[in-house]
Coordinates of C-alpha atoms in Angstrom, one line a residue:
Chain A
M1 CA 74.0 99.7 52.0
E2 CA 76.6 101.6 50.0
Q3 CA 77.1 105.2 50.9
S4 CA 76.8 107.7 48.2
I5 CA 79.0 110.7 47.5
R6 CA 77.5 113.9 48.7
P7 CA 79.3 116.9 47.5
V8 CA 79.6 119.8 49.9
S9 CA 76.7 122.1 49.7
L10 CA 77.3 125.7 50.3
K11 CA 74.2 127.8 50.5
S12 CA 75.0 131.4 50.2
F13 CA 78.2 131.2 52.2
P14 CA 79.0 134.6 53.6
P15 CA 82.7 135.5 53.7
G16 CA 84.1 134.7 57.1
A17 CA 81.2 132.6 58.3
P18 CA 82.0 129.1 59.7
F19 CA 81.6 126.4 57.2
E20 CA 79.7 123.4 58.4
K21 CA 80.6 120.3 56.4
K22 CA 77.9 117.8 56.8
Q23 CA 78.6 115.2 54.2
L24 CA 79.0 111.5 53.9
C25 CA 82.2 110.2 52.3
A26 CA 81.8 107.3 50.0
Y27 CA 85.4 106.3 50.8
G28 CA 85.5 106.9 54.5
P29 CA 88.3 109.0 56.0
I30 CA 91.9 107.7 55.8
S31 CA 92.9 106.8 59.3
E32 CA 94.8 109.7 60.9
T33 CA 97.2 107.2 62.5
S34 CA 98.2 106.0 59.0
I35 CA 99.7 109.4 58.2
P36 CA 102.9 110.1 60.1
P37 CA 102.8 113.6 61.6
L38 CA 105.1 116.2 60.1
R39 CA 107.6 118.0 62.1
S40 CA 106.0 120.7 64.2
E41 CA 106.6 124.0 62.5
S42 CA 103.7 126.0 63.6
M43 CA 104.5 129.5 62.5
S44 CA 101.1 130.3 61.2
Q45 CA 99.8 133.6 62.3
E46 CA 96.5 132.4 63.8
T47 CA 94.8 135.8 63.7
H48 CA 92.4 134.8 61.0
H49 CA 89.1 133.1 61.4
P50 CA 89.8 129.4 62.1
D51 CA 87.3 128.2 59.5
V52 CA 88.6 130.4 56.7
M53 CA 91.4 128.8 54.7
I54 CA 91.9 131.4 51.9
D55 CA 91.1 135.1 52.3
L56 CA 91.8 137.6 49.5
V57 CA 90.9 141.2 50.1
K58 CA 90.9 143.7 47.2
V59 CA 93.8 141.9 45.5
T60 CA 95.3 143.3 42.4
K61 CA 98.2 141.8 40.4
V62 CA 100.0 143.8 37.8
Y63 CA 102.8 142.2 35.8
P64 CA 105.4 144.6 34.4
P65 CA 105.3 146.7 32.4
D66 CA 101.5 147.3 32.8
V67 CA 99.6 144.0 32.4
Q68 CA 96.8 143.9 34.9
A69 CA 96.2 140.1 35.5
I70 CA 93.7 140.4 38.3
S71 CA 92.0 143.5 39.7
D72 CA 90.4 144.2 43.0
I73 CA 89.4 140.7 43.9
S74 CA 88.0 139.8 47.3
L75 CA 87.3 136.2 48.0
T76 CA 87.0 133.9 51.0
V77 CA 87.3 130.2 50.8
A78 CA 86.3 128.1 53.9
K79 CA 88.2 125.2 55.3
G80 CA 87.0 122.0 53.5
E81 CA 85.3 123.8 50.7
I82 CA 85.5 122.9 47.0
V83 CA 85.6 125.9 44.7
F84 CA 85.6 126.0 40.9
L85 CA 87.4 128.9 39.3
T86 CA 86.2 129.4 35.8
G87 CA 86.7 131.9 33.0
M88 CA 88.3 132.3 29.6
S89 CA 92.0 132.0 29.0
G90 CA 93.7 135.0 30.4
A91 CA 90.9 135.7 32.9
G92 CA 93.4 135.5 35.8
K93 CA 92.7 132.0 37.1
T94 CA 96.3 130.8 37.1
T95 CA 97.5 134.1 38.6
L96 CA 95.0 133.7 41.4
L97 CA 96.3 130.2 42.2
R98 CA 99.9 131.5 41.9
L99 CA 99.1 134.3 44.4
I100 CA 97.6 131.8 46.8
S101 CA 100.7 129.6 46.7
R102 CA 102.9 132.6 47.0
I103 CA 104.6 132.0 43.6
E104 CA 103.6 135.6 43.0
K105 CA 103.1 138.5 45.4
P106 CA 100.1 140.8 45.1
T107 CA 100.7 144.3 43.8
K108 CA 97.9 145.5 46.0
G109 CA 95.6 144.0 48.6
M110 CA 96.0 141.2 51.2
V111 CA 96.2 137.5 50.6
E112 CA 95.9 135.3 53.7
V113 CA 96.3 131.5 53.3
A114 CA 96.1 129.0 56.1
G115 CA 96.8 131.8 58.5
F116 CA 99.8 133.2 56.7
D117 CA 99.7 136.7 55.4
I118 CA 101.7 136.0 52.3
A119 CA 102.9 139.5 51.8
K120 CA 104.6 139.5 55.2
L121 CA 105.8 135.9 54.9
P122 CA 109.6 136.0 54.8
Q123 CA 111.4 134.1 52.1
R124 CA 112.9 131.7 54.6
N125 CA 109.5 130.7 55.9
I126 CA 107.7 130.1 52.6
H127 CA 108.2 126.4 52.9
Q128 CA 105.8 126.4 55.8
L129 CA 103.0 127.7 53.6
R130 CA 104.0 125.5 50.6
R131 CA 103.8 122.4 52.8
K132 CA 100.2 123.1 53.4
I133 CA 99.5 123.5 49.7
G134 CA 99.5 120.8 47.0
M135 CA 99.4 122.4 43.5
A136 CA 98.8 120.6 40.2
Y137 CA 100.3 122.9 37.6
Q138 CA 99.0 123.5 34.2
D139 CA 102.5 122.8 32.8
F140 CA 102.8 119.8 35.2
K141 CA 106.3 120.8 36.4
L142 CA 107.6 117.2 36.2
L143 CA 111.2 116.2 36.0
P144 CA 111.2 114.3 32.7
E145 CA 114.3 112.2 33.3
R146 CA 113.1 111.0 36.7
T147 CA 110.5 108.2 37.2
V148 CA 106.9 108.6 38.0
A149 CA 107.6 107.4 41.6
D150 CA 110.5 109.8 42.0
N151 CA 108.4 112.7 40.9
I152 CA 105.6 112.0 43.4
A153 CA 108.1 111.2 46.1
I154 CA 109.6 114.7 46.0
A155 CA 106.7 116.2 47.8
M156 CA 107.0 113.7 50.6
E157 CA 110.8 113.7 50.8
V158 CA 111.0 117.4 51.6
V159 CA 109.0 116.8 54.8
Y160 CA 111.1 113.8 55.7
R161 CA 108.3 111.2 55.4
P162 CA 109.7 107.7 56.0
P163 CA 110.6 105.8 52.8
S164 CA 108.1 103.0 53.6
F165 CA 105.3 105.6 53.9
I166 CA 106.3 107.2 50.6
E167 CA 106.4 103.9 48.8
K168 CA 102.9 102.9 50.1
R169 CA 101.4 106.3 49.3
I170 CA 102.8 106.4 45.8
R171 CA 101.4 102.9 45.1
A172 CA 98.0 103.8 46.5
L173 CA 97.9 107.0 44.4
L174 CA 99.0 105.3 41.2
D175 CA 96.5 102.6 41.7
Q176 CA 93.8 105.1 42.2
L177 CA 94.8 107.0 39.0
D178 CA 95.4 103.9 37.0
L179 CA 99.1 104.4 36.6
V180 CA 100.6 101.5 38.6
R181 CA 102.3 100.1 35.5
K182 CA 104.1 103.4 35.0
Y183 CA 105.7 103.3 38.4
A184 CA 109.3 103.2 37.2
T185 CA 108.8 105.0 33.9
P186 CA 110.5 108.3 33.4
T187 CA 107.8 111.0 33.1
G188 CA 109.3 112.2 29.9
E189 CA 108.1 109.0 28.2
L190 CA 104.5 109.5 29.4
S191 CA 101.6 110.9 27.4
R192 CA 100.3 114.3 28.4
G193 CA 97.3 112.7 30.1
E194 CA 99.5 110.5 32.2
Q195 CA 101.8 113.4 33.0
Q196 CA 98.9 115.3 34.2
R197 CA 97.8 112.5 36.5
V198 CA 101.4 112.3 37.9
S199 CA 101.3 116.0 38.6
I200 CA 98.0 115.6 40.4
A201 CA 99.3 112.6 42.4
R202 CA 102.2 114.7 43.5
A203 CA 100.0 117.6 44.5
V204 CA 97.8 115.4 46.8
A205 CA 100.5 113.0 48.0
N206 CA 101.3 114.8 51.2
F207 CA 97.8 115.2 52.4
P208 CA 97.9 119.0 52.0
E209 CA 95.4 121.3 53.7
I210 CA 94.8 123.0 50.3
V211 CA 94.8 121.6 46.8
L212 CA 95.2 124.0 44.0
A213 CA 94.5 122.4 40.6
D214 CA 95.1 124.3 37.5
E215 CA 93.2 122.7 34.6
P216 CA 93.6 119.3 36.2
T217 CA 91.5 117.5 33.6
G218 CA 92.6 119.4 30.4
N219 CA 94.2 116.3 28.9
L220 CA 92.0 113.6 30.3
D221 CA 89.2 111.5 29.0
A222 CA 85.9 111.3 30.8
E223 CA 86.7 108.2 32.7
T224 CA 90.1 109.4 33.9
T225 CA 88.5 112.8 34.8
G226 CA 86.2 110.9 37.0
K227 CA 89.0 109.2 38.8
V228 CA 90.8 112.4 39.4
M229 CA 87.7 114.0 40.7
N230 CA 87.1 111.1 43.0
L231 CA 90.6 111.6 44.4
F232 CA 89.8 115.2 45.0
H233 CA 86.6 114.3 46.7
Q234 CA 88.3 111.7 48.9
L235 CA 90.7 114.4 50.1
N236 CA 87.9 116.8 50.5
C237 CA 86.2 114.3 52.8
Q238 CA 89.2 114.6 55.1
G239 CA 88.8 118.3 55.2
T240 CA 91.1 119.4 52.4
T241 CA 90.1 122.7 50.7
I242 CA 90.2 122.4 47.0
L243 CA 90.4 125.1 44.3
I244 CA 90.0 123.9 40.8
A245 CA 90.7 126.3 37.9
T246 CA 89.1 124.8 34.8
H247 CA 87.5 125.4 31.4
D248 CA 85.8 122.1 31.5
Q249 CA 82.1 122.9 32.0
S250 CA 81.3 119.2 32.6
L251 CA 83.1 119.4 35.9
Y252 CA 81.0 122.1 37.4
Q253 CA 77.9 122.3 35.3
R254 CA 75.7 120.4 37.7
T255 CA 77.7 120.7 40.8
S256 CA 76.5 122.1 44.1
H257 CA 79.9 123.6 44.9
R258 CA 80.7 127.2 44.6
I259 CA 81.6 128.4 41.1
I260 CA 83.6 131.6 40.7
E261 CA 83.8 133.1 37.3
L262 CA 86.6 135.4 36.5
R263 CA 86.5 137.7 33.5
F264 CA 89.3 140.1 32.5
G265 CA 90.9 139.7 35.9
R266 CA 87.7 140.6 37.8
L267 CA 85.3 138.5 39.8
R268 CA 82.3 138.1 37.6
S269 CA 80.0 136.0 39.6
Q270 CA 79.8 133.5 42.4
V271 CA 77.3 130.6 42.2
S272 CA 76.9 128.5 45.2
D273 CA 73.4 127.1 45.2
P274 CA 73.1 123.4 44.3
P275 CA 70.6 122.4 41.6
E276 CA 67.4 121.7 43.5
E277 CA 65.9 119.3 41.0
N278 CA 68.8 116.9 41.4
S279 CA 69.2 114.4 44.1
E280 CA 72.5 114.3 45.9
E281 CA 73.4 111.0 44.1
E282 CA 72.7 112.6 40.8
A283 CA 74.8 115.6 41.7
A284 CA 77.6 113.3 42.7
S285 CA 77.4 111.2 39.5
S286 CA 77.4 114.4 37.5
L287 CA 80.5 115.6 39.2
F288 CA 82.3 112.3 39.2
P289 CA 81.1 110.6 36.1
S290 CA 83.1 107.5 36.5
S291 CA 82.7 107.0 40.2
E292 CA 82.0 103.4 41.1
A293 CA 81.2 104.2 44.6
Chain B
M1 CA 119.1 111.4 60.6
R2 CA 116.6 111.4 57.7
F3 CA 117.9 114.9 56.8
L4 CA 121.4 113.6 56.6
T5 CA 120.4 110.6 54.4
V6 CA 118.5 112.9 52.1
V7 CA 121.4 115.4 51.9
L8 CA 123.8 112.5 51.1
Q9 CA 121.5 111.1 48.5
H10 CA 121.2 114.5 46.8
T11 CA 124.9 115.1 47.0
C12 CA 125.8 111.8 45.4
R13 CA 123.2 112.4 42.7
N14 CA 124.6 115.8 42.0
M15 CA 128.2 114.5 41.8
L16 CA 127.3 111.7 39.5
F17 CA 125.3 114.0 37.3
T18 CA 128.2 116.3 36.7
W19 CA 131.1 113.8 37.1
K20 CA 133.2 115.3 34.3
S21 CA 133.3 118.8 36.0
Q22 CA 133.8 117.1 39.3
I23 CA 137.0 115.4 38.1
M24 CA 138.3 118.6 36.6
T25 CA 137.7 120.4 39.8
L26 CA 139.2 117.7 41.8
F27 CA 142.3 117.8 39.6
T28 CA 142.6 121.6 39.9
V29 CA 142.2 121.6 43.7
S30 CA 144.8 118.8 44.0
L31 CA 147.2 120.7 41.8
S32 CA 146.8 123.9 43.7
V33 CA 147.2 122.2 47.0
L34 CA 150.3 120.4 45.7
I35 CA 151.9 123.6 44.5
F36 CA 151.2 125.4 47.7
S37 CA 152.2 122.6 50.0
F38 CA 155.4 121.9 48.0
F39 CA 156.7 125.5 48.6
Y40 CA 155.5 125.5 52.1
L41 CA 157.4 122.2 52.7
I42 CA 160.5 123.8 51.4
Y43 CA 159.9 126.9 53.5
S44 CA 159.3 125.0 56.7
N45 CA 162.4 122.9 56.1
A46 CA 164.4 126.0 55.4
L47 CA 163.2 127.5 58.7
H48 CA 164.3 124.3 60.4
V49 CA 167.7 124.4 58.8
G50 CA 168.0 128.1 59.8
Q51 CA 167.3 127.2 63.4
E52 CA 169.8 124.4 63.3
L53 CA 172.5 126.7 61.9
G54 CA 171.5 129.4 64.2
N55 CA 172.5 127.3 67.2
D56 CA 176.1 128.0 66.3
L57 CA 175.6 131.6 65.6
R58 CA 177.5 134.2 67.7
L59 CA 178.7 137.7 67.3
I60 CA 182.3 138.3 68.2
V61 CA 183.0 141.8 69.3
Y62 CA 186.8 142.6 69.2
L63 CA 187.9 145.2 71.7
D64 CA 191.1 147.3 71.8
E65 CA 191.9 146.4 75.4
D66 CA 190.8 144.0 78.1
P67 CA 187.8 145.6 79.8
S68 CA 187.9 146.1 83.6
P69 CA 185.0 144.4 85.6
A70 CA 183.2 147.7 85.7
M71 CA 183.5 148.1 81.9
Q72 CA 182.3 144.5 81.5
E73 CA 179.2 145.4 83.4
Q74 CA 178.7 148.5 81.2
Y75 CA 179.1 146.4 78.0
Q76 CA 176.7 143.8 79.3
M77 CA 174.1 146.5 80.2
K78 CA 174.4 148.2 76.8
I79 CA 174.1 144.9 74.9
L80 CA 171.1 143.8 76.9
K81 CA 169.6 147.2 76.3
F82 CA 169.5 146.5 72.5
D83 CA 168.2 142.9 72.6
Q84 CA 167.8 139.9 74.8
V85 CA 170.7 137.4 74.4
D86 CA 171.3 133.9 75.3
R87 CA 174.6 134.6 77.0
I88 CA 177.6 137.0 76.9
E89 CA 181.2 135.8 77.4
F90 CA 184.2 138.0 77.9
I91 CA 187.3 136.6 76.4
S92 CA 190.6 138.1 77.5
S93 CA 193.7 138.2 75.3
Q94 CA 195.2 135.4 77.4
Q95 CA 192.1 133.2 77.0
A96 CA 192.0 133.8 73.3
F97 CA 195.7 132.8 73.0
K98 CA 195.0 129.5 74.9
R99 CA 192.1 128.7 72.7
F100 CA 194.1 129.4 69.6
E101 CA 196.8 127.0 71.0
Q102 CA 194.2 124.3 71.5
Q103 CA 192.9 124.8 68.0
L104 CA 196.4 124.4 66.6
G105 CA 196.9 121.2 68.4
D106 CA 200.2 119.6 67.4
N107 CA 201.1 122.7 65.4
R108 CA 201.2 124.9 68.5
D109 CA 204.9 125.2 68.1
V110 CA 204.3 128.0 65.5
L111 CA 203.3 130.2 68.4
T112 CA 206.7 129.9 70.1
G113 CA 208.0 133.4 70.7
V114 CA 204.7 135.0 70.0
P115 CA 203.5 137.3 73.0
A116 CA 200.5 135.8 74.8
D117 CA 198.5 139.1 74.4
F118 CA 198.9 139.4 70.6
L119 CA 195.2 138.5 70.1
P120 CA 192.7 141.2 70.9
P121 CA 190.3 140.7 73.8
S122 CA 186.7 140.1 72.7
I123 CA 183.1 139.7 73.8
E124 CA 181.2 136.7 72.4
V125 CA 177.5 137.5 72.2
Y126 CA 175.2 134.5 71.7
P127 CA 171.8 135.7 70.5
V128 CA 168.5 134.0 71.5
R129 CA 168.0 131.0 69.1
S130 CA 165.2 131.9 66.9
L131 CA 164.9 132.9 63.3
D132 CA 163.4 136.2 64.1
N133 CA 166.5 137.0 66.0
L134 CA 168.7 135.9 63.1
S135 CA 167.0 138.5 61.0
R136 CA 168.1 141.2 63.4
I137 CA 171.7 140.1 63.5
K138 CA 172.8 142.7 61.1
R139 CA 171.2 145.5 63.0
F140 CA 172.7 144.0 66.2
S141 CA 176.1 144.0 64.7
D142 CA 175.8 147.6 63.6
Y143 CA 174.8 148.5 67.1
L144 CA 177.7 146.7 68.7
Q145 CA 180.0 148.4 66.3
T146 CA 179.0 151.8 67.9
L147 CA 180.0 150.7 71.4
P148 CA 183.2 152.4 72.7
G149 CA 186.4 150.5 72.4
V150 CA 185.1 148.1 69.7
L151 CA 187.5 147.4 66.9
K152 CA 185.4 145.0 64.8
V153 CA 182.3 142.9 65.0
Q154 CA 182.3 139.6 63.2
Y155 CA 179.6 137.1 62.3
G156 CA 178.7 134.8 59.4
K157 CA 177.5 137.8 57.5
E158 CA 177.5 136.3 54.0
W159 CA 175.6 133.1 54.7
I160 CA 173.1 134.8 56.9
E161 CA 172.3 137.3 54.2
R162 CA 172.0 134.6 51.5
F163 CA 169.9 132.5 53.8
F164 CA 167.6 135.4 54.5
S165 CA 167.2 136.3 50.8
F166 CA 166.2 132.7 50.3
I167 CA 163.7 132.8 53.1
Q168 CA 162.3 136.1 51.8
L169 CA 161.9 134.6 48.4
M170 CA 160.2 131.6 49.8
R171 CA 157.8 133.8 51.7
V172 CA 156.8 135.6 48.5
V173 CA 156.4 132.3 46.6
I174 CA 154.2 130.9 49.4
L175 CA 152.1 134.0 49.4
L176 CA 151.6 133.7 45.7
S177 CA 150.9 129.9 45.7
G178 CA 148.6 130.5 48.7
S179 CA 146.7 133.1 46.7
L180 CA 146.6 130.7 43.8
L181 CA 145.2 128.0 46.1
I182 CA 142.5 130.3 47.4
M183 CA 141.6 131.5 43.9
T184 CA 141.5 128.1 42.2
T185 CA 139.7 126.3 44.9
T186 CA 137.1 129.0 45.5
F187 CA 136.5 129.8 41.8
M188 CA 136.7 126.3 40.4
V189 CA 134.4 124.9 43.0
A190 CA 132.1 127.8 42.6
H191 CA 132.1 127.2 38.9
T192 CA 131.3 123.5 39.2
I193 CA 128.6 124.1 41.7
R194 CA 127.2 126.7 39.3
L195 CA 127.1 124.1 36.6
T196 CA 125.3 121.7 38.9
L197 CA 122.8 124.3 39.9
L198 CA 122.1 125.3 36.4
S199 CA 121.7 121.7 35.2
R200 CA 119.2 121.0 38.1
Q201 CA 117.4 124.4 38.1
Q202 CA 114.1 122.7 37.2
E203 CA 114.3 120.4 40.1
L204 CA 115.4 123.1 42.5
E205 CA 112.5 125.2 41.5
L206 CA 110.2 122.3 42.1
L207 CA 111.7 121.6 45.5
R208 CA 110.9 125.1 46.5
L209 CA 107.3 124.8 45.2
V210 CA 106.7 121.6 47.2
G211 CA 108.0 123.2 50.5
A212 CA 111.6 122.3 50.8
T213 CA 113.5 124.4 53.3
N214 CA 116.5 126.5 52.2
N215 CA 118.8 124.1 54.1
Y216 CA 117.3 121.2 52.3
I217 CA 118.1 122.8 49.0
R218 CA 121.5 124.3 50.0
M219 CA 123.1 121.6 52.1
P220 CA 123.8 119.1 49.2
F221 CA 125.7 121.8 47.4
L222 CA 127.7 122.8 50.4
L223 CA 128.6 119.2 51.1
E224 CA 129.6 118.8 47.4
G225 CA 131.9 121.8 47.7
A226 CA 133.4 120.5 51.0
L227 CA 133.9 117.0 49.6
Q228 CA 135.7 118.5 46.6
G229 CA 138.0 120.4 48.9
L230 CA 138.6 117.3 51.2
L231 CA 139.3 114.9 48.3
G232 CA 141.3 117.4 46.3
A233 CA 143.5 118.5 49.2
S234 CA 144.0 114.8 50.3
C235 CA 145.1 113.9 46.8
G236 CA 147.4 117.0 46.6
I237 CA 149.0 116.0 50.0
A238 CA 149.3 112.4 48.9
A239 CA 151.0 113.5 45.6
L240 CA 153.4 115.7 47.6
L241 CA 154.3 112.8 49.9
L242 CA 155.1 110.7 46.8
L243 CA 157.2 113.5 45.4
F244 CA 159.0 114.0 48.8
N245 CA 159.9 110.3 49.0
W246 CA 161.0 110.3 45.4
I247 CA 163.3 113.3 46.0
K248 CA 164.7 111.7 49.2
L249 CA 165.4 108.5 47.2
Q250 CA 167.1 110.4 44.4
F251 CA 169.4 112.2 46.8
A252 CA 170.1 109.3 49.0
G253 CA 173.9 109.2 49.6
P254 CA 176.6 111.6 50.7
T255 CA 175.0 114.8 49.4
T256 CA 174.2 118.1 51.2
L257 CA 170.5 117.2 51.3
T258 CA 171.1 114.2 53.5
L259 CA 173.1 116.3 55.9
L260 CA 170.1 118.7 56.4
P261 CA 167.1 117.7 58.5
F262 CA 164.7 117.4 55.5
T263 CA 161.3 116.2 56.9
F264 CA 157.7 115.9 55.7
F265 CA 154.8 117.9 57.3
P266 CA 153.7 116.7 60.8
W267 CA 150.1 115.6 61.1
P268 CA 148.7 118.9 62.5
V269 CA 150.0 120.7 59.4
I270 CA 148.6 118.1 57.0
L271 CA 145.2 118.3 58.7
S272 CA 145.3 122.1 58.7
I273 CA 146.0 122.2 54.9
I274 CA 143.2 119.8 54.2
G275 CA 140.8 121.6 56.6
I276 CA 141.5 125.0 55.1
A277 CA 141.1 123.7 51.5
T278 CA 137.8 122.1 52.6
L279 CA 136.6 125.3 54.1
L280 CA 137.6 127.4 51.1
C281 CA 135.7 125.0 48.8
A282 CA 132.7 125.0 51.0
A283 CA 132.8 128.8 51.0
G284 CA 133.0 128.9 47.2
S285 CA 130.0 126.6 47.1
F286 CA 128.1 128.7 49.7
S287 CA 128.6 132.0 47.8
T288 CA 127.5 130.5 44.5
T289 CA 124.5 128.8 46.0
R290 CA 123.5 131.9 47.7
R291 CA 123.9 134.0 44.6
I292 CA 122.2 131.7 42.1
L293 CA 119.4 130.4 44.3
Q294 CA 119.0 133.7 46.1
L295 CA 118.5 132.0 49.4

């Protein structure tokens, strides 16, 4: 009998409380032995709760001269959780993701990610945090003159993955995102939808502990959106924490995952109860519309 | 090992990407090294010539009368008080006459009837054979002139003064060409690296975002600078060797040049010039990378 996708169910998850992930993965976990270990660089300040992956306490970000992007936000995301960040344009979703990946520093408050207090993280050690995070950017951040494979490989090259591993991983990801034929195409020659998928592939290529996706399906059709969401779910099954900033209501409308709404830089609401009337299979199919699993 | 492979890959990519500026930089570094090493070669050969000529150098101190053994001791003490010398010889009037006779050879008849003590006694002072000592000859001579009973002090004043003017000039030229070498290598390499950095800014930003270490980002640029220095200096030295051989060929034959010991740099000097140029270029690259990438 085929296993169905069961999204993570978070019932009134209190900040700091251990997150119990009891779910079945339609894909099954990727064998740990198939992923070569990275060089040991354990500098993480393990003072935080081991089950909390992202912890924001009263965080404010003001851009000069006086633009308040986010204001007084407190948020806790558990290890292995999927969270949807929603809100209008300019609500502060991207700023929040940039704070988490330490592209920006908070003006006030504390941001702790994977055990790193990012305000205290020195410049020379930022790579340790960034290696735990895979980010799919809204503007893709691709190198247009380099091929699809090269763009994805960058994330793995910086951690010295063996070339054979990189090659295999790229092919698997392209296969999953329906981009195999574009393997050697310069990304500058791709459509926006294809570029978006390359950006997502690069974000997840290195099996990061956290995936931050900024409008990951903004340029995708329903079928491709399903493929992308399947990929996220597959990673989530292995314990990856995923934050998706999106406008696309179809992604989170019937999901059981936590939905956080931002409005004018403030936390508007958090919804984490799954729709009771839906079966888990229905929930999965609503979240991943094209899932064949 | 993997790190080295990645660094080499990135360096090659960088250099291919900006090959025009790379060639310009290589040319400038080569030219600077050529100019500097050309003058340095002349200088080092001049020093060598100076040493060779200095072997025959002596100061002849003419005295009014033959010094007694006690006086000889006094003279010796006073001379040694001023500077260390290789040796001191006292030549009496008789010895001077005999020498003169020998020098005249078959023409010694001209001395018939001339008293054997018509030549003044003298002290021959042989300074220590080094160029530094040569530069002090004039002061030494002035000092000897002040000793009691001294009539005159003689040495190859003119050629020594001309030679030292030349050496001084060469020192200034080397200083200037050395500064030129430092400036061009450092600034040109820094400029080329800057161009490479700016042309690849997008990729460098991405590398940081995906977790590349500072060394991962910086090393290819350092290597690029060092390679420019290494290749540029090697080309410069090779060009100088060609020039040296050409000059030797041109002046082959009975000319003054062939009489002088005109030699090319020994290996340690060649390696030092290449090493210093490499280090300077790497330093130029390091400072630019540090400033632009703010690492």
